[in-house]
Every structure is written in structure tokens, then in C-alpha cells.
Amino acid sequence: MSCVDEATVTRAARRLAEATATRRPCRPLRDLIDADDVHGAYRIQKQFNALRVATGTAVVGRKIGATSEAVQRQLGVDQPDFGVLFSDMAFGHRAEIPMARLLQPRAEAEIAFLLAADLCDGPLDDAQCRRAVGAAVAALEIVDSRIADWDISFADTVADNASSGVFVLGEQHRTLDELEPAEVAMRMEIDGEVVSTGTGAACLGDPLHALSWLARTARDFGDPLRAGQVILSGALGPMRPVHAGAVVDVHIHGLGHVSASFS
């Protein structure tokens, strides 16, 4: 259990909120919270996200972070985490995303699951999660950090809503009768150059394993997954920095293509 008091949680959440509002990254939270205090970090995340909800922004789903060994190595963490997806984070295929709303963006390719059923009761195992998925979609997640220079511990990224930025969903929907998530191959390009490759198996062995982990964890936190939510299941390969003027293309076998440009 965390020993961080509520006043410290509030200070940390406000530090992240100020970085968001001013578009200036802040120092890490390690002066306020131990680097491995996961419980305390999720308390900060909850308060940080509540500030966003208070402005009228709707929750549309969840994201799972640090599911790929390659991304874990890049971030210096050794376990997955989760964050919340908001309506103003969502973009469609071929969207132009303004760099002004991002701080230190990095792109990663994922499978998104669109839930057709709640995941709140039962074993929440892979089989149940498979039945709950209405469709799978190619996704491009732009992760972003409010922490300066991505100098993060696990607690930093958890508190910072799992370093969430924005996400882009493709237009091809496939049921899991038509697609085996663990078997897909992914290629990500920036300005026509291949910068990341991977497979579904890179995501905790199977993106459905990641979904099952999230379903159980979300229930444990008292906020289970619900029908209609978008779930970003985690990176299929290394993430890469994005610059102004870049065009990012993701190709996932069986799910087609999703693209975005950055202005």
C-alpha cells in the first residue's frame, strides 16, 4: 500500500495538469512519490484524470501501456500499466494532428479492440475477453509525456495517465472469428521509411492476454471495462519519435492501414 498522503497526491496531479495546460513538461514526480509506488501513482492518475473529466471531456476507453519488451526497454520499466482514453484524444484515419497539443510525441502501432459487452463479472480470461470484443481495428497511438525528457520511472508514467497523448483508428473492422491477434504482423513507417516492425505476439504474448490483464485490473480498481469502449491493447513494436511535418503509416496484416500527419 502507498503511504503518500492526499495532499501530496493533489500536488502531483496539479503538477501534471499545469504541464498539460502550459505545454511545458514538468520535472519527474520522484520528489513526491517513490519510483515503485504503483498504488500511489494510480491515485495520482485518478485525480489528474478527474481534473480533465471536470471540464466535460468524456471517457471513451482505456489504453494498456508497456506491453512490448521493446517498449519496456525504451522506458526502463518491467510491467504493463493502464490509462484512460478521452473523447478529445480520438482521431480518424488520415487525420492531421496539430503538434501544438503534444509535448514529446512518440508513435507506436497497436491493435484496438472495440468492446461489444461489459467485462466486469466472471473469470475475465482470454476466452471471455474474446467473446466481448465486437471488432479489432488497426490503431496508431501517439504516446506523450508531461515529464521532461521522458525521464520517467514506472510511477511517473502511471501517474501521467500512462503517458497518453492521442490515438488514431483505422477504418477496417474485423471480428475475432476473422483475425487471430497474436498472429498479425505490423510495419510502421515515418515519411515512407520503415521505423518499427513487430507481431501480435510482442504484446504480452497475445493482445488478448493484455485485454484480460486490463479487464481484471480495472475491475480490481472498481472501474470495470464497459461495452462501447475502445481498448488500445499495447504496442506491437518499438515506439518512435514524431516531428512536425511527419506522416506516420501503420500496416497491420489483416487489419489494413491507418495513417496520420502532424502539423
Short mmCIF file of N, CA and C in Angstrom, two decimals, residues 10-116:
data_model
loop_
_atom_site.label_atom_id
_atom_site.label_comp_id
_atom_site.label_asym_id
_atom_site.label_seq_id
_atom_site.Cartn_x
_atom_site.Cartn_y
_atom_site.Cartn_z
N THR A 10 -2.51 15.37 -4.51
CA THR A 10 -3.05 16.58 -5.15
C THR A 10 -1.94 17.42 -5.76
N ARG A 11 -0.81 17.58 -5.07
CA ARG A 11 0.32 18.34 -5.61
C ARG A 11 0.83 17.71 -6.90
N ALA A 12 0.95 16.39 -6.91
CA ALA A 12 1.45 15.70 -8.10
C ALA A 12 0.48 15.85 -9.26
N ALA A 13 -0.82 15.67 -9.00
CA ALA A 13 -1.81 15.79 -10.06
C ALA A 13 -1.82 17.20 -10.64
N ARG A 14 -1.68 18.19 -9.78
CA ARG A 14 -1.68 19.57 -10.26
C ARG A 14 -0.42 19.88 -11.05
N ARG A 15 0.71 19.27 -10.69
CA ARG A 15 1.94 19.46 -11.46
C ARG A 15 1.74 18.96 -12.90
N LEU A 16 1.14 17.79 -13.03
CA LEU A 16 0.87 17.24 -14.36
C LEU A 16 -0.15 18.08 -15.11
N ALA A 17 -1.17 18.55 -14.41
CA ALA A 17 -2.19 19.37 -15.06
C ALA A 17 -1.60 20.69 -15.55
N GLU A 18 -0.69 21.27 -14.77
CA GLU A 18 -0.06 22.52 -15.19
C GLU A 18 0.80 22.30 -16.43
N ALA A 19 1.52 21.17 -16.48
CA ALA A 19 2.33 20.86 -17.66
C ALA A 19 1.43 20.72 -18.89
N THR A 20 0.27 20.12 -18.70
CA THR A 20 -0.69 19.97 -19.80
C THR A 20 -1.18 21.33 -20.27
N ALA A 21 -1.56 22.18 -19.33
CA ALA A 21 -2.15 23.47 -19.66
C ALA A 21 -1.14 24.43 -20.29
N THR A 22 0.09 24.41 -19.80
CA THR A 22 1.10 25.35 -20.28
C THR A 22 1.90 24.82 -21.46
N ARG A 23 1.74 23.53 -21.74
CA ARG A 23 2.51 22.86 -22.80
C ARG A 23 3.99 22.89 -22.50
N ARG A 24 4.34 22.87 -21.22
CA ARG A 24 5.74 22.81 -20.79
C ARG A 24 5.92 21.59 -19.91
N PRO A 25 6.76 20.63 -20.31
CA PRO A 25 6.97 19.44 -19.48
C PRO A 25 7.46 19.81 -18.09
N CYS A 26 7.11 18.99 -17.13
CA CYS A 26 7.48 19.24 -15.74
C CYS A 26 8.56 18.27 -15.29
N ARG A 27 9.11 18.52 -14.13
CA ARG A 27 10.11 17.60 -13.57
C ARG A 27 9.41 16.31 -13.13
N PRO A 28 10.16 15.23 -12.99
CA PRO A 28 9.56 13.97 -12.54
C PRO A 28 8.90 14.12 -11.17
N LEU A 29 8.07 13.14 -10.83
CA LEU A 29 7.34 13.17 -9.58
C LEU A 29 8.08 12.49 -8.44
N ARG A 30 9.34 12.14 -8.68
CA ARG A 30 10.06 11.33 -7.70
C ARG A 30 10.39 12.08 -6.41
N ASP A 31 10.22 13.41 -6.42
CA ASP A 31 10.35 14.14 -5.15
C ASP A 31 9.08 14.03 -4.31
N LEU A 32 8.01 13.51 -4.92
CA LEU A 32 6.72 13.39 -4.23
C LEU A 32 6.31 11.96 -3.97
N ILE A 33 6.77 11.04 -4.79
CA ILE A 33 6.31 9.65 -4.72
C ILE A 33 7.47 8.72 -5.04
N ASP A 34 7.54 7.60 -4.35
CA ASP A 34 8.59 6.62 -4.64
C ASP A 34 8.42 6.09 -6.06
N ALA A 35 9.55 5.81 -6.70
CA ALA A 35 9.53 5.38 -8.10
C ALA A 35 8.75 4.09 -8.32
N ASP A 36 8.63 3.27 -7.29
CA ASP A 36 7.91 1.99 -7.44
C ASP A 36 6.59 1.95 -6.67
N ASP A 37 6.07 3.12 -6.31
CA ASP A 37 4.80 3.19 -5.57
C ASP A 37 3.64 3.16 -6.57
N VAL A 38 3.27 1.97 -6.99
CA VAL A 38 2.24 1.82 -8.03
C VAL A 38 0.88 2.29 -7.50
N HIS A 39 0.54 1.89 -6.29
CA HIS A 39 -0.77 2.28 -5.74
C HIS A 39 -0.89 3.80 -5.67
N GLY A 40 0.15 4.45 -5.16
CA GLY A 40 0.13 5.91 -5.08
C GLY A 40 0.06 6.55 -6.46
N ALA A 41 0.75 5.96 -7.42
CA ALA A 41 0.74 6.51 -8.78
C ALA A 41 -0.65 6.46 -9.40
N TYR A 42 -1.37 5.36 -9.18
CA TYR A 42 -2.73 5.28 -9.72
C TYR A 42 -3.67 6.24 -8.99
N ARG A 43 -3.42 6.53 -7.73
CA ARG A 43 -4.21 7.56 -7.05
C ARG A 43 -3.99 8.93 -7.69
N ILE A 44 -2.73 9.22 -8.04
CA ILE A 44 -2.44 10.48 -8.73
C ILE A 44 -3.12 10.50 -10.10
N GLN A 45 -2.99 9.38 -10.84
CA GLN A 45 -3.64 9.33 -12.15
C GLN A 45 -5.13 9.61 -12.04
N LYS A 46 -5.78 8.99 -11.05
CA LYS A 46 -7.22 9.18 -10.89
C LYS A 46 -7.56 10.65 -10.67
N GLN A 47 -6.78 11.34 -9.84
CA GLN A 47 -7.05 12.75 -9.58
C GLN A 47 -6.71 13.61 -10.79
N PHE A 48 -5.59 13.30 -11.46
CA PHE A 48 -5.21 14.02 -12.68
C PHE A 48 -6.31 13.90 -13.74
N ASN A 49 -6.83 12.69 -13.91
CA ASN A 49 -7.89 12.49 -14.90
C ASN A 49 -9.20 13.13 -14.48
N ALA A 50 -9.46 13.18 -13.18
CA ALA A 50 -10.69 13.82 -12.70
C ALA A 50 -10.72 15.30 -13.06
N LEU A 51 -9.55 15.94 -13.07
CA LEU A 51 -9.48 17.34 -13.48
C LEU A 51 -9.92 17.50 -14.93
N ARG A 52 -9.60 16.50 -15.74
CA ARG A 52 -10.00 16.55 -17.16
C ARG A 52 -11.49 16.28 -17.32
N VAL A 53 -11.99 15.31 -16.58
CA VAL A 53 -13.42 15.00 -16.63
C VAL A 53 -14.24 16.21 -16.19
N ALA A 54 -13.72 16.97 -15.24
CA ALA A 54 -14.43 18.13 -14.73
C ALA A 54 -14.65 19.20 -15.79
N THR A 55 -13.86 19.17 -16.85
CA THR A 55 -14.03 20.13 -17.95
C THR A 55 -15.09 19.67 -18.94
N GLY A 56 -15.64 18.48 -18.74
CA GLY A 56 -16.67 17.98 -19.63
C GLY A 56 -16.20 16.98 -20.66
N THR A 57 -14.93 16.59 -20.60
CA THR A 57 -14.39 15.62 -21.55
C THR A 57 -14.84 14.21 -21.15
N ALA A 58 -15.34 13.44 -22.12
CA ALA A 58 -15.90 12.13 -21.84
C ALA A 58 -14.84 11.04 -21.92
N VAL A 59 -14.96 10.04 -21.07
CA VAL A 59 -14.12 8.85 -21.15
C VAL A 59 -14.67 7.93 -22.23
N VAL A 60 -13.79 7.48 -23.15
CA VAL A 60 -14.24 6.60 -24.24
C VAL A 60 -13.55 5.24 -24.21
N GLY A 61 -12.60 5.03 -23.29
CA GLY A 61 -11.95 3.74 -23.25
C GLY A 61 -10.71 3.76 -22.37
N ARG A 62 -9.86 2.76 -22.62
CA ARG A 62 -8.63 2.61 -21.84
C ARG A 62 -7.48 2.27 -22.79
N LYS A 63 -6.29 2.48 -22.29
CA LYS A 63 -5.10 2.08 -23.02
C LYS A 63 -4.23 1.25 -22.09
N ILE A 64 -3.57 0.26 -22.68
CA ILE A 64 -2.60 -0.54 -21.95
C ILE A 64 -1.23 -0.10 -22.43
N GLY A 65 -0.34 0.18 -21.51
CA GLY A 65 1.00 0.63 -21.87
C GLY A 65 2.07 -0.36 -21.47
N ALA A 66 3.22 -0.25 -22.10
CA ALA A 66 4.41 -1.04 -21.75
C ALA A 66 4.14 -2.55 -21.82
N THR A 67 3.48 -2.97 -22.90
CA THR A 67 3.20 -4.40 -23.08
C THR A 67 4.29 -5.10 -23.88
N SER A 68 5.03 -4.34 -24.66
CA SER A 68 6.09 -4.88 -25.51
C SER A 68 7.42 -4.81 -24.78
N GLU A 69 8.22 -5.88 -24.87
CA GLU A 69 9.56 -5.85 -24.26
C GLU A 69 10.40 -4.71 -24.83
N ALA A 70 10.23 -4.44 -26.14
CA ALA A 70 11.00 -3.36 -26.76
C ALA A 70 10.64 -2.02 -26.12
N VAL A 71 9.35 -1.77 -25.89
CA VAL A 71 8.93 -0.52 -25.28
C VAL A 71 9.33 -0.48 -23.81
N GLN A 72 9.24 -1.61 -23.10
CA GLN A 72 9.69 -1.64 -21.72
C GLN A 72 11.16 -1.24 -21.61
N ARG A 73 11.97 -1.75 -22.55
CA ARG A 73 13.38 -1.37 -22.55
C ARG A 73 13.55 0.12 -22.83
N GLN A 74 12.76 0.64 -23.77
CA GLN A 74 12.86 2.06 -24.10
C GLN A 74 12.51 2.95 -22.90
N LEU A 75 11.53 2.51 -22.10
CA LEU A 75 11.05 3.32 -20.99
C LEU A 75 11.72 2.97 -19.67
N GLY A 76 12.45 1.86 -19.64
CA GLY A 76 13.09 1.45 -18.41
C GLY A 76 12.11 0.93 -17.37
N VAL A 77 11.02 0.26 -17.82
CA VAL A 77 10.04 -0.32 -16.91
C VAL A 77 9.95 -1.82 -17.19
N ASP A 78 9.28 -2.55 -16.27
CA ASP A 78 9.26 -4.00 -16.41
C ASP A 78 7.88 -4.62 -16.23
N GLN A 79 6.83 -3.81 -16.38
CA GLN A 79 5.47 -4.33 -16.25
C GLN A 79 4.51 -3.42 -16.99
N PRO A 80 3.35 -3.93 -17.38
CA PRO A 80 2.38 -3.08 -18.07
C PRO A 80 1.68 -2.12 -17.11
N ASP A 81 1.04 -1.12 -17.69
CA ASP A 81 0.22 -0.21 -16.91
C ASP A 81 -1.01 0.15 -17.74
N PHE A 82 -1.88 0.97 -17.19
CA PHE A 82 -3.05 1.37 -17.98
C PHE A 82 -3.38 2.83 -17.73
N GLY A 83 -4.07 3.42 -18.70
CA GLY A 83 -4.55 4.78 -18.60
C GLY A 83 -5.93 4.89 -19.19
N VAL A 84 -6.44 6.10 -19.21
CA VAL A 84 -7.80 6.39 -19.66
C VAL A 84 -7.75 7.11 -21.01
N LEU A 85 -8.65 6.75 -21.91
CA LEU A 85 -8.80 7.43 -23.19
C LEU A 85 -9.98 8.39 -23.11
N PHE A 86 -9.76 9.61 -23.57
CA PHE A 86 -10.80 10.63 -23.57
C PHE A 86 -11.23 10.95 -25.01
N SER A 87 -12.44 11.50 -25.12
CA SER A 87 -13.02 11.76 -26.44
C SER A 87 -12.17 12.71 -27.27
N ASP A 88 -11.50 13.67 -26.63
CA ASP A 88 -10.72 14.63 -27.40
C ASP A 88 -9.35 14.10 -27.80
N MET A 89 -9.07 12.85 -27.44
CA MET A 89 -7.83 12.20 -27.87
C MET A 89 -8.01 11.43 -29.18
N ALA A 90 -9.25 11.24 -29.61
CA ALA A 90 -9.56 10.33 -30.73
C ALA A 90 -9.50 11.05 -32.08
N PHE A 91 -8.82 10.42 -33.04
CA PHE A 91 -8.75 10.92 -34.41
C PHE A 91 -9.05 9.78 -35.37
N GLY A 92 -9.49 10.15 -36.58
CA GLY A 92 -9.78 9.16 -37.60
C GLY A 92 -8.63 9.00 -38.58
N HIS A 93 -8.73 7.95 -39.40
CA HIS A 93 -7.73 7.64 -40.42
C HIS A 93 -7.44 8.85 -41.29
N ARG A 94 -6.17 9.11 -41.52
CA ARG A 94 -5.63 10.21 -42.33
C ARG A 94 -5.87 11.58 -41.67
N ALA A 95 -6.06 11.61 -40.39
CA ALA A 95 -6.24 12.88 -39.68
C ALA A 95 -4.94 13.69 -39.69
N GLU A 96 -5.11 15.00 -39.60
CA GLU A 96 -3.97 15.90 -39.39
C GLU A 96 -4.00 16.31 -37.92
N ILE A 97 -2.95 15.97 -37.21
CA ILE A 97 -2.89 16.20 -35.77
C ILE A 97 -1.99 17.39 -35.48
N PRO A 98 -2.50 18.39 -34.79
CA PRO A 98 -1.66 19.58 -34.50
C PRO A 98 -0.60 19.27 -33.45
N MET A 99 0.65 19.56 -33.78
CA MET A 99 1.74 19.35 -32.84
C MET A 99 1.59 20.22 -31.59
N ALA A 100 0.83 21.30 -31.71
CA ALA A 100 0.67 22.22 -30.59
C ALA A 100 -0.01 21.56 -29.40
N ARG A 101 -0.73 20.48 -29.63
CA ARG A 101 -1.39 19.84 -28.49
C ARG A 101 -0.54 18.72 -27.87
N LEU A 102 0.66 18.51 -28.42
CA LEU A 102 1.55 17.47 -27.93
C LEU A 102 2.83 18.09 -27.38
N LEU A 103 3.51 17.35 -26.52
CA LEU A 103 4.76 17.84 -25.92
C LEU A 103 5.97 17.11 -26.47
N GLN A 104 6.00 15.80 -26.29
CA GLN A 104 7.15 14.98 -26.67
C GLN A 104 6.64 13.70 -27.31
N PRO A 105 5.99 13.80 -28.46
CA PRO A 105 5.24 12.66 -29.00
C PRO A 105 6.12 11.55 -29.57
N ARG A 106 5.63 10.33 -29.36
CA ARG A 106 6.24 9.14 -29.93
C ARG A 106 5.11 8.24 -30.45
N ALA A 107 5.34 7.63 -31.59
CA ALA A 107 4.31 6.83 -32.24
C ALA A 107 4.53 5.35 -31.98
N GLU A 108 3.43 4.62 -31.81
CA GLU A 108 3.50 3.17 -31.74
C GLU A 108 2.26 2.57 -32.38
N ALA A 109 2.44 1.38 -32.95
CA ALA A 109 1.38 0.69 -33.68
C ALA A 109 0.75 -0.37 -32.78
N GLU A 110 -0.59 -0.46 -32.84
CA GLU A 110 -1.31 -1.34 -31.94
C GLU A 110 -2.55 -1.92 -32.62
N ILE A 111 -3.13 -2.90 -31.94
CA ILE A 111 -4.48 -3.35 -32.25
C ILE A 111 -5.41 -2.72 -31.23
N ALA A 112 -6.49 -2.11 -31.71
CA ALA A 112 -7.54 -1.62 -30.82
C ALA A 112 -8.69 -2.60 -30.83
N PHE A 113 -9.25 -2.83 -29.65
CA PHE A 113 -10.45 -3.66 -29.52
C PHE A 113 -11.64 -2.75 -29.21
N LEU A 114 -12.75 -2.97 -29.93
CA LEU A 114 -13.99 -2.26 -29.66
C LEU A 114 -14.91 -3.23 -28.92
N LEU A 115 -15.23 -2.91 -27.68
CA LEU A 115 -15.96 -3.85 -26.84
C LEU A 115 -17.45 -3.83 -27.16
N ALA A 116 -18.04 -5.02 -27.28
CA ALA A 116 -19.47 -5.18 -27.51
C ALA A 116 -20.19 -5.64 -26.25
#
